[in-house]
mmCIF file of C-alpha atoms in Angstrom:
data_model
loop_
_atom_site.group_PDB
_atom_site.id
_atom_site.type_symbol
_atom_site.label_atom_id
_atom_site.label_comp_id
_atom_site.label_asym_id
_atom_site.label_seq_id
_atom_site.Cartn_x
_atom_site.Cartn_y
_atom_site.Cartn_z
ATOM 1 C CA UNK A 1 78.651 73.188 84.169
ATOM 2 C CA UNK A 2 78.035 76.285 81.984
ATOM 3 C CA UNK A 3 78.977 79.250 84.222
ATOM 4 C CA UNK A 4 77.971 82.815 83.334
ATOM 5 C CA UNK A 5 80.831 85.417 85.452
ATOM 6 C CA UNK A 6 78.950 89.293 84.922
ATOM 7 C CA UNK A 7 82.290 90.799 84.994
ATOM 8 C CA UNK A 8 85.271 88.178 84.009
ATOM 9 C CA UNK A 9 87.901 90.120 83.050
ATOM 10 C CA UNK A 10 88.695 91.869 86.368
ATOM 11 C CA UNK A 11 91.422 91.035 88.749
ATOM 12 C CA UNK A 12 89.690 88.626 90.594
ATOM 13 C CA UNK A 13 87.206 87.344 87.553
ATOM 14 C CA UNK A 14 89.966 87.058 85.726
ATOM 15 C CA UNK A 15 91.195 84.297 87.879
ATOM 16 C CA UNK A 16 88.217 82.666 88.142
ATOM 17 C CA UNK A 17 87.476 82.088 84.550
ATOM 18 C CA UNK A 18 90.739 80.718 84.037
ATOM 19 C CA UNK A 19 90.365 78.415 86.750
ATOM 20 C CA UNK A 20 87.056 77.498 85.548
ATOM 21 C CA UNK A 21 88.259 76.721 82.105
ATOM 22 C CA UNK A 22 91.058 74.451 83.540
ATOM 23 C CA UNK A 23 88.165 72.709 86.102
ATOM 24 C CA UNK A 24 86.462 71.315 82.572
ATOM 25 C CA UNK A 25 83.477 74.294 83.050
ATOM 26 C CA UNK A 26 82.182 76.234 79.754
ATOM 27 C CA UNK A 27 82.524 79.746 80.720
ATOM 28 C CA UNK A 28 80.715 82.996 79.217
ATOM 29 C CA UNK A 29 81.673 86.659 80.065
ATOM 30 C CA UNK A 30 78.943 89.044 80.512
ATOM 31 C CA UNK A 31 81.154 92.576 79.751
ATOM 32 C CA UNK A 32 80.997 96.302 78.634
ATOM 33 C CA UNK A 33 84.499 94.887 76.269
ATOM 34 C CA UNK A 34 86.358 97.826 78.279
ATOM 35 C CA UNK A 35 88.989 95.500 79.964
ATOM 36 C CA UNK A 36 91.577 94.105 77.878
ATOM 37 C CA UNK A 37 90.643 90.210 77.847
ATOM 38 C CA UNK A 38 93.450 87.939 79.662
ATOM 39 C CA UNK A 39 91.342 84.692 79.564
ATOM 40 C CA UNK A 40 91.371 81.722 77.773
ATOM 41 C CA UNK A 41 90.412 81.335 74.073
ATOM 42 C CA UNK A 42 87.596 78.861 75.107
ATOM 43 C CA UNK A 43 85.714 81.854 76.589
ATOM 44 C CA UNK A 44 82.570 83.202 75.079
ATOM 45 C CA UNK A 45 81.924 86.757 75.561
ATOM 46 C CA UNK A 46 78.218 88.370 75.557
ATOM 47 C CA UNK A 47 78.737 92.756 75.494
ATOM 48 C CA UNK A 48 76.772 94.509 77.308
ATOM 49 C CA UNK A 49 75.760 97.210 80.468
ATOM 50 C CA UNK A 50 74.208 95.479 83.146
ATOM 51 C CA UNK A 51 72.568 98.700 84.172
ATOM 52 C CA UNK A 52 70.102 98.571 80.911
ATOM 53 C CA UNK A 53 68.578 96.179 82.195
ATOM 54 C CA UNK A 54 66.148 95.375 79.220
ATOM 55 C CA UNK A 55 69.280 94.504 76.693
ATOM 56 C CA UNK A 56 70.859 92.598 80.247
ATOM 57 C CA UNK A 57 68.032 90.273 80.374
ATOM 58 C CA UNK A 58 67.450 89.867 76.892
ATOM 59 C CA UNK A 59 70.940 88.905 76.137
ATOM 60 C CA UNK A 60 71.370 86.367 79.034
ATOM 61 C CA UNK A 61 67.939 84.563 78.384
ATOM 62 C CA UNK A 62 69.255 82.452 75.813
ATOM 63 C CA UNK A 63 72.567 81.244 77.078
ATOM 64 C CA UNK A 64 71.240 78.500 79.681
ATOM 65 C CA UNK A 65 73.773 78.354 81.909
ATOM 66 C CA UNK A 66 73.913 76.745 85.206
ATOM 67 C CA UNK A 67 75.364 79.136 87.469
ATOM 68 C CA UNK A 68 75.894 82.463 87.422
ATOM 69 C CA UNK A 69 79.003 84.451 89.554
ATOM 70 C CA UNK A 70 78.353 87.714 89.509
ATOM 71 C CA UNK A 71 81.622 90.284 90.198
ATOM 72 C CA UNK A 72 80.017 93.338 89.640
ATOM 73 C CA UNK A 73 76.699 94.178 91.474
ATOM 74 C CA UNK A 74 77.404 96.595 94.110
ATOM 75 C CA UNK A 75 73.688 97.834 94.945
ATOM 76 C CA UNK A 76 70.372 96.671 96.092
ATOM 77 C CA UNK A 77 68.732 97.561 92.579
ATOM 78 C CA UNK A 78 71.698 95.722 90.691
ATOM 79 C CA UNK A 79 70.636 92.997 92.809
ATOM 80 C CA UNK A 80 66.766 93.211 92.180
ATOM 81 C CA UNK A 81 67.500 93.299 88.717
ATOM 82 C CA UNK A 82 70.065 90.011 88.615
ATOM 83 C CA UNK A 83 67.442 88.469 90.319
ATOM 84 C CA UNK A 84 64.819 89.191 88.121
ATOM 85 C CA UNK A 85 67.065 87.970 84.956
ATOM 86 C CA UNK A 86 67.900 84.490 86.965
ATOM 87 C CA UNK A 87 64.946 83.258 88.674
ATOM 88 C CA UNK A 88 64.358 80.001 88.227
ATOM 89 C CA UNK A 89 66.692 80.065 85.537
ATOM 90 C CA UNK A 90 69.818 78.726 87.024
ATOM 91 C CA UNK A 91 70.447 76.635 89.796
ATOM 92 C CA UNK A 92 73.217 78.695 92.024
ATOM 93 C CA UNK A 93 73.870 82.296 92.002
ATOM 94 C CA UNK A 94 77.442 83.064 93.598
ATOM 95 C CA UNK A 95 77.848 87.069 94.641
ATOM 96 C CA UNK A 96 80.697 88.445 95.250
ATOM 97 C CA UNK A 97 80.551 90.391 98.934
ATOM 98 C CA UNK A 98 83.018 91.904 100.736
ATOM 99 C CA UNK A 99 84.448 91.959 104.384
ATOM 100 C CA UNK A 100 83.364 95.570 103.918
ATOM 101 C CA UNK A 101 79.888 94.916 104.626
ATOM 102 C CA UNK A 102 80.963 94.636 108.302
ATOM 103 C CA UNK A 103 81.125 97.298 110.966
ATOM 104 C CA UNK A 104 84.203 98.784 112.065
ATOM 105 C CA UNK A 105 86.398 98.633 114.465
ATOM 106 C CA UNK A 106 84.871 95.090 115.092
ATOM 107 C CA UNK A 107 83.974 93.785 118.365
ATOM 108 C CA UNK A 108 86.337 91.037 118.376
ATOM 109 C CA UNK A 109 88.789 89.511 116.175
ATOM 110 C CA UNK A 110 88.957 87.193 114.366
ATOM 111 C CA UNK A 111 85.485 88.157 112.876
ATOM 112 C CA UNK A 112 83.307 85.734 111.407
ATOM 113 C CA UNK A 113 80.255 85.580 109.010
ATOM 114 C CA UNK A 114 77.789 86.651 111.365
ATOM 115 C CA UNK A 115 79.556 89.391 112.669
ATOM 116 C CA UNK A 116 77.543 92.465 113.082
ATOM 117 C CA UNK A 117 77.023 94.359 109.693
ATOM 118 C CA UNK A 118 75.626 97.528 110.973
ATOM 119 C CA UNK A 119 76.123 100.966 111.410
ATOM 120 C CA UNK A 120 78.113 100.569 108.005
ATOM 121 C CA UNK A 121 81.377 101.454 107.573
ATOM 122 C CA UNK A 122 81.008 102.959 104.086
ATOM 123 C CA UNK A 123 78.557 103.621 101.003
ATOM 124 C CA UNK A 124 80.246 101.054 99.705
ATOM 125 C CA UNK A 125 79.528 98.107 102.267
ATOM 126 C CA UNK A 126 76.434 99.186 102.834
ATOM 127 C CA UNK A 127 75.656 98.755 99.395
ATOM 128 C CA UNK A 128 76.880 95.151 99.512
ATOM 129 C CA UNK A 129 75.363 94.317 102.579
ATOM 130 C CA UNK A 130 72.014 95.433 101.393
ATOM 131 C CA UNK A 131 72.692 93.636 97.972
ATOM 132 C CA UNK A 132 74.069 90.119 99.974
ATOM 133 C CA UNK A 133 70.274 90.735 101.833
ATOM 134 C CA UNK A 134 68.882 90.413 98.107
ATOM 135 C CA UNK A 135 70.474 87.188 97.478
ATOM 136 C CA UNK A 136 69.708 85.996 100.834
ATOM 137 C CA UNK A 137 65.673 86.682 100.789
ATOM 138 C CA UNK A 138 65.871 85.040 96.642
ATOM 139 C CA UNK A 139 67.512 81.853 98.057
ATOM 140 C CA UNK A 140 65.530 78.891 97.510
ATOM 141 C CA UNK A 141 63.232 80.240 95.575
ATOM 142 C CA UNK A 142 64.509 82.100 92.594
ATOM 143 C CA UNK A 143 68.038 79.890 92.880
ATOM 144 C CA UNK A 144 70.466 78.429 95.337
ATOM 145 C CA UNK A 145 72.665 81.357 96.724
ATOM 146 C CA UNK A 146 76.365 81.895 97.558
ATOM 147 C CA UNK A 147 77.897 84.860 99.351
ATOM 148 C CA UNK A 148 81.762 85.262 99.178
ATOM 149 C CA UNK A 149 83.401 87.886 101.032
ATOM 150 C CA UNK A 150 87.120 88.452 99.911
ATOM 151 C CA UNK A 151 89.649 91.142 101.387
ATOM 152 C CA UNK A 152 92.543 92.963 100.383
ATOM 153 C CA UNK A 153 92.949 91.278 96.700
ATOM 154 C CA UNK A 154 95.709 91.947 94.618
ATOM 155 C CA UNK A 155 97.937 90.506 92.146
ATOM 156 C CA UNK A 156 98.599 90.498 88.285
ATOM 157 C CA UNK A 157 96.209 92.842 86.465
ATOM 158 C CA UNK A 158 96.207 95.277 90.062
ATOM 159 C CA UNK A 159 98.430 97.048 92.030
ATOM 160 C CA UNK A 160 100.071 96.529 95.758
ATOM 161 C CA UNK A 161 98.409 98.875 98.209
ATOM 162 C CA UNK A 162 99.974 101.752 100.522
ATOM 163 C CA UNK A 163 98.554 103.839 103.416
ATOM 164 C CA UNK A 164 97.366 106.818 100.750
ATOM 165 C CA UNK A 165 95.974 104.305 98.287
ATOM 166 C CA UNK A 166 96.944 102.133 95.301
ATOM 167 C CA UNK A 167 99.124 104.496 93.009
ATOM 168 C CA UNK A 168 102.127 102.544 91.807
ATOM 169 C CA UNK A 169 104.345 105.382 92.795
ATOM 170 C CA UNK A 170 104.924 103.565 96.445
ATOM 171 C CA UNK A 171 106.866 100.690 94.374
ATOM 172 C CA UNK A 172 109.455 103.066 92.731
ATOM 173 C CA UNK A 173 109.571 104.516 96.256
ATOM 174 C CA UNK A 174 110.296 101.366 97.761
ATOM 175 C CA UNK A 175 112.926 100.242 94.965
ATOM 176 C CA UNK A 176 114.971 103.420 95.712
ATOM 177 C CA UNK A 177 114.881 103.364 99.075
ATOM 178 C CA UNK A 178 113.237 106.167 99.837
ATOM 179 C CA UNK A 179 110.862 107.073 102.976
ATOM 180 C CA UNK A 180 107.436 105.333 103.095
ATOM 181 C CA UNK A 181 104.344 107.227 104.896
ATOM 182 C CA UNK A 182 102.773 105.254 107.570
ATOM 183 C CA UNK A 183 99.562 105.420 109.233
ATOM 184 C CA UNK A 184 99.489 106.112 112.823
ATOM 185 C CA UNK A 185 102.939 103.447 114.500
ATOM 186 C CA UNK A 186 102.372 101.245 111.827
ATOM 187 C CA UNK A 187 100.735 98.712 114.369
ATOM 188 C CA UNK A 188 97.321 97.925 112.366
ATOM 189 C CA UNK A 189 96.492 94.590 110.812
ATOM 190 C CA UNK A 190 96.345 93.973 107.148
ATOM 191 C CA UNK A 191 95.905 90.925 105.251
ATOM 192 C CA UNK A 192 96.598 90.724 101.212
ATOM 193 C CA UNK A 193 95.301 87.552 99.475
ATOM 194 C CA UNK A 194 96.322 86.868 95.843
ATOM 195 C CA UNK A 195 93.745 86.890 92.997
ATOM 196 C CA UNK A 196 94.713 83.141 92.059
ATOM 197 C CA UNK A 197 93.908 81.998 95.719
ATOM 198 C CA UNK A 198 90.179 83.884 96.142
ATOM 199 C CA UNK A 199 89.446 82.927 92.920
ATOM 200 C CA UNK A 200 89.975 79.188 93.645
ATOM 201 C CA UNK A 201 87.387 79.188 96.004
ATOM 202 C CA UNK A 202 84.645 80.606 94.055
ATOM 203 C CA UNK A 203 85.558 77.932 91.523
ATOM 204 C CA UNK A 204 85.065 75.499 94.156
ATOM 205 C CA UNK A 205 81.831 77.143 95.128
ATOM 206 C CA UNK A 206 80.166 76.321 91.616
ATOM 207 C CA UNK A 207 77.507 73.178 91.454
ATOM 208 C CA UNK A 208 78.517 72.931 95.874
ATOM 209 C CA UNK A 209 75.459 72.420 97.218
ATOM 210 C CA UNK A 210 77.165 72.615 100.824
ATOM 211 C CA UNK A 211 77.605 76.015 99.597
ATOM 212 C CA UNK A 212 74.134 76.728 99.091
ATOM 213 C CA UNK A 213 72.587 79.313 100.941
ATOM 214 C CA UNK A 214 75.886 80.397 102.691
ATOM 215 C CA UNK A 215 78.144 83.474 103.053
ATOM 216 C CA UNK A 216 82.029 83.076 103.472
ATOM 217 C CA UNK A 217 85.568 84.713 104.010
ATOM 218 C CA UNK A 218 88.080 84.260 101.614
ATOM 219 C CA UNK A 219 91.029 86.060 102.551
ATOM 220 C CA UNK A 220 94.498 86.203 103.498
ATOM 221 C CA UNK A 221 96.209 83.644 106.200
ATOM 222 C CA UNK A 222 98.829 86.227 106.257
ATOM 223 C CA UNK A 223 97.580 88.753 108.556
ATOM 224 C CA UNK A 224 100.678 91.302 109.101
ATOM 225 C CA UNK A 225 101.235 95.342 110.398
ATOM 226 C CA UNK A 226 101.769 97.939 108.096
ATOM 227 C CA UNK A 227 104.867 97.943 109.547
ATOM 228 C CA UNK A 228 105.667 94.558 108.429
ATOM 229 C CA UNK A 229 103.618 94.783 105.189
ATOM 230 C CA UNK A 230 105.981 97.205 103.925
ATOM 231 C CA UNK A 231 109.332 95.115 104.862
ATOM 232 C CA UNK A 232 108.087 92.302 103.054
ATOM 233 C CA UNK A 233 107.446 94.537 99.818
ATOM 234 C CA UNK A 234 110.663 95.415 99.928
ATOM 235 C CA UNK A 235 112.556 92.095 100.425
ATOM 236 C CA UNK A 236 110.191 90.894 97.765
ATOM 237 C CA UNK A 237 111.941 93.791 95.570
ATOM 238 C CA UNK A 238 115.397 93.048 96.846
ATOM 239 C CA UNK A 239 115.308 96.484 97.614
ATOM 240 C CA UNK A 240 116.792 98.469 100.949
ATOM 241 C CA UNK A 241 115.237 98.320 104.334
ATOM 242 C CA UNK A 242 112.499 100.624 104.372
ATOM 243 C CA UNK A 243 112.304 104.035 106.376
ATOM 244 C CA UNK A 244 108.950 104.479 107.678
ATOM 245 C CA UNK A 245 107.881 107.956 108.445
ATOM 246 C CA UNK A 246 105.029 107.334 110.961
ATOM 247 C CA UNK A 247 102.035 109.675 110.838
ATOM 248 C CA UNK A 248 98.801 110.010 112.674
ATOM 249 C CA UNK A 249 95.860 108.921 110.955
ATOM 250 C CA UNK A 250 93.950 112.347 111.627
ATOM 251 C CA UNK A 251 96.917 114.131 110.786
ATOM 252 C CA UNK A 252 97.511 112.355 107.193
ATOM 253 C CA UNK A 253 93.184 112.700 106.696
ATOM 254 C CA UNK A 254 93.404 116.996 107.437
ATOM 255 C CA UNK A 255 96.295 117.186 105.523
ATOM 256 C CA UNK A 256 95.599 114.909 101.887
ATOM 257 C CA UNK A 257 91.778 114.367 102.573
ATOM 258 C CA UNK A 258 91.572 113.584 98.706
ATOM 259 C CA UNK A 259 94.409 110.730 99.408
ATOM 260 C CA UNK A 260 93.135 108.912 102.393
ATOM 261 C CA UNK A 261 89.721 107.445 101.746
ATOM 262 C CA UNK A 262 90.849 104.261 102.000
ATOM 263 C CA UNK A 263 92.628 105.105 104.905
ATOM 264 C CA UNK A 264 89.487 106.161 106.325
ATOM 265 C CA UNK A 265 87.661 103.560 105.612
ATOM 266 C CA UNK A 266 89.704 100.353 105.700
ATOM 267 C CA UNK A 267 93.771 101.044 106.609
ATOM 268 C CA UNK A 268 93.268 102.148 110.208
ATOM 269 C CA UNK A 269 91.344 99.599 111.471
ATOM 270 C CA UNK A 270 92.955 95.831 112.911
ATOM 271 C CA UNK A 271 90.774 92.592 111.687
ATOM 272 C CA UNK A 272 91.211 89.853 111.214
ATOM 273 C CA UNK A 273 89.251 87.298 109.281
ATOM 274 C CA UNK A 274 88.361 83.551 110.461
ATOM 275 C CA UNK A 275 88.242 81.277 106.651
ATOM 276 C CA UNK A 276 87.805 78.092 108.773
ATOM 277 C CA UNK A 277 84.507 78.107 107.079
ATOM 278 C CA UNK A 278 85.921 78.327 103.432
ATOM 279 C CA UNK A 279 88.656 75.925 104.243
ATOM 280 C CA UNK A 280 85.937 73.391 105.278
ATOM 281 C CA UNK A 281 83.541 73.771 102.298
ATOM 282 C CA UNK A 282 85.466 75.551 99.412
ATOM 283 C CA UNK A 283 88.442 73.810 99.874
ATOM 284 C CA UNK A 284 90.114 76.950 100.243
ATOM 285 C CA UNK A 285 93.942 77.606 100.447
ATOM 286 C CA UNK A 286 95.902 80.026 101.009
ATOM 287 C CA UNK A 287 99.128 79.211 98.555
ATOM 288 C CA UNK A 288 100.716 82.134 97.400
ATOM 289 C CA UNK A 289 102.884 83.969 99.905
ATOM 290 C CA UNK A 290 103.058 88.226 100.085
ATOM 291 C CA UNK A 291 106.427 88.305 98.910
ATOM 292 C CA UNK A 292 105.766 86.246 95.956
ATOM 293 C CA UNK A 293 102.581 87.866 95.222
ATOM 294 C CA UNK A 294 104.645 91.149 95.565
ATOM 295 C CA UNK A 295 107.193 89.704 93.165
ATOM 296 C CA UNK A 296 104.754 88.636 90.379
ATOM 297 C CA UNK A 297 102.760 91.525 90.379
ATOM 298 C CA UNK A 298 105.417 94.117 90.098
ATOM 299 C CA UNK A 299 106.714 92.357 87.452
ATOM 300 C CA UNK A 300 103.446 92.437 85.621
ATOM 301 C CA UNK A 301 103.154 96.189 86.232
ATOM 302 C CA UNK A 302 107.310 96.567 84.832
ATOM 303 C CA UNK A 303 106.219 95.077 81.760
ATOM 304 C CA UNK A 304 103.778 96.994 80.608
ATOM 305 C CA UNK A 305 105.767 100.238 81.818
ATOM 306 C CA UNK A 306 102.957 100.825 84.226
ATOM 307 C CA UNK A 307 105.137 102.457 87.414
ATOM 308 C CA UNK A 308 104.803 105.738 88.039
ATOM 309 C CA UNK A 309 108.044 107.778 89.558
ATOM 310 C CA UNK A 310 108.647 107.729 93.079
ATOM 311 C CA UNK A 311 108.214 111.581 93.468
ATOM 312 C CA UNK A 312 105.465 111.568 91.455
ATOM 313 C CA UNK A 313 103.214 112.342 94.407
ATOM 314 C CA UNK A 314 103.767 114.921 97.435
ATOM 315 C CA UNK A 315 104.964 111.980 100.007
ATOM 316 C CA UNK A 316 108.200 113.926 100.520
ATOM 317 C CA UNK A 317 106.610 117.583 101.013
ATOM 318 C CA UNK A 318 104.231 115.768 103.493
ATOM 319 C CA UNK A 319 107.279 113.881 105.322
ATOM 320 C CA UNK A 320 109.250 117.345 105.436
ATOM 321 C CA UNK A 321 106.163 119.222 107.288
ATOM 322 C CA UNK A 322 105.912 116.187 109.719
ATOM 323 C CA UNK A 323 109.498 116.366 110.804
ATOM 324 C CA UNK A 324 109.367 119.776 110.626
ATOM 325 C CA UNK A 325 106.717 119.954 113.044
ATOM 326 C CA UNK A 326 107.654 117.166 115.380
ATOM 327 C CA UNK A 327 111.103 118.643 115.885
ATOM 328 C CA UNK A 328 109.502 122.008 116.999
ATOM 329 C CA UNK A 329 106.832 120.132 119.003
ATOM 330 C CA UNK A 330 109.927 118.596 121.140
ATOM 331 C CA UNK A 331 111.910 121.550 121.002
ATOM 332 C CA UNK A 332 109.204 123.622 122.874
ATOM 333 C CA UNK A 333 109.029 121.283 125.716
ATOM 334 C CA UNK A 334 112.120 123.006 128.236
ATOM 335 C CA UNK A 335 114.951 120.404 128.625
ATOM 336 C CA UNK A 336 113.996 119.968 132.526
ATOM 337 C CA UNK A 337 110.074 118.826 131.857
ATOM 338 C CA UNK A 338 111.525 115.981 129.710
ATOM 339 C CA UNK A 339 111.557 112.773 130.975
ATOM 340 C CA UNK A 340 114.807 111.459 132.247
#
């Protein structure tokens, strides 16, 4: 098939259009050119902003391509407008979701694809789950429509995340052995899933008319604490036995609010997501391990000198003031109101 990817050259688009390319697919990139290209030679590239819409839809009406995944729509409008461009134009549209567009904390675990999407949990899901409601209402009429709805992603081309967010600081931190911040005990749920792994099942999405109208998961088999996540980073590093400084989750907001979005949003909370349903259609798999996704990432980010110093960011100032004030939080409780 001739697949169009809006996006392509992303972390996880990046994997897909190699995978397409290697599945016997003709592949074109839709791109601003901003993003160093890490694809295959066999890749045609169209430039372009997909927010002028006018120059979008005059530069895609031409190609005749099959199926279009789109990696980058994140609103309603975007959605409106990809819709517009595609109508019965293409056979399948495949959008790229998010588990975001669900509500958090959930009501149970493991959540599945109709789990409730509402009050949102951010801007951003909202925004997805208003643009997945897009796709939905075109389906059938303008094209066939696929939702995917990946996770944590990481992997060559990214970074490997940390309770105050994705700076590559953490890694140096870990190498050296020095103390990690933790959110709250350290007891949440988190699930990484390598690029190469989500990508495969969009691949395997493409011309699957099971697929058709139909949202899925595609996310990590791997579901571990913080607590663990970080003791797996650093055996995949071969570096010391982490010490993890455990900090409430208010406390770390009030005291780096510009830091913790993420932890706000996404870090604090325990899910965990059921792929049965990509397993059975997509053929998906979950292949590459934490630790070797670890492994192969850092190494990506050593070669291109792209780790920044482990005290490159106040983690140490904010551990100090912790310990400071825990020790004079149990030193102001008398000796004989302890328990025994």
């Amino acid at each position: 098939m001739h697949v169009l990817i809006v996006g392509g050259t992303g972390l996880i688009s990046t994997g897909i259009t190699r995978q397409l390319i290697s599945a016997g697919h003709e592949v074109t990139c839709f791109t601003r050119g901003e993003t160093d290209a890490r694809v295959p030679d066999e890749v045609s590239f169209v430039r372009g902003d997909r927010d002028d819409h006018e120059t979008f839809r005059e530069r895609v009406a031409d190609l005749e391509v099959d199926c279009v995944i789109d990696m980058v729509c994140f609103t309603p409008e975007q959605a409106d407008r990809a819709v517009e461009a595609f109508a019965d134009a293409i056979d399948q549209f495949v959008f790229c979701s998010t588990v975001d567009v669900y509500h958090r904390p959930p009501a149970t675990n493991p959540v599945t694809e109709d789990a409730p999407r509402e009050p949102a949990v951010s801007e951003y899901g909202a925004n997805k789950a208003a643009a997945e409601d897009v796709f939905r209402e075109a389906h059938g009429d303008a094209f066939a429509s696929t939702i995917i709805r990946p996770w944590s992603t990481y992997g060559e081309g990214g970074t490997v995340l940390h309770s105050l967010g994705t700076d590559t600081y953490y890694i140096d931190r870990i190498r050296e052995g020095k103390p990690i911040v933790v959110h709250g005990d350290g007891s949440s749920l988190w699930g990484p899933c390598h690029r190469d792994d989500v990508a495969g099942a969009f691949v395997n999405a493409v011309g699957n008319e099971t697929a058709y109208g139909e949202a899925y998961h595609v996310t990590s088999e791997e579901v571990i604490s913080w607590n663990q996540y970080h003791r797996q980073v650093a055996r995949a590093l071969d570096a010391p036995e982490p010490e993890l400084v455990h900090i409430p989750t208010d406390q770390l907001v009030a005291a780096v609010p510009d830091r913790t979005d993420m932890l706000v949003d996404h870090f604090q909370y325990s899910t965990v997501f059921d792929n049965s349903k990509a397993r059975r259609d997509l053929d998906f798999e979950y292949t590459i391990s934490f630790e070797d996704g670890v492994r192969r990432t850092v190494e990506w980010l050593s070669d291109r000198g792209e780790i920044d110093p482990w005290d490159s960011a106040n983690d140490d100032a904010l551990i100090d003031a912790w310990r400071d004030s825990t020790a004079a939080f149990r030193d102001g409780v008398p000796v004989s109101d302890r328990p025994a």
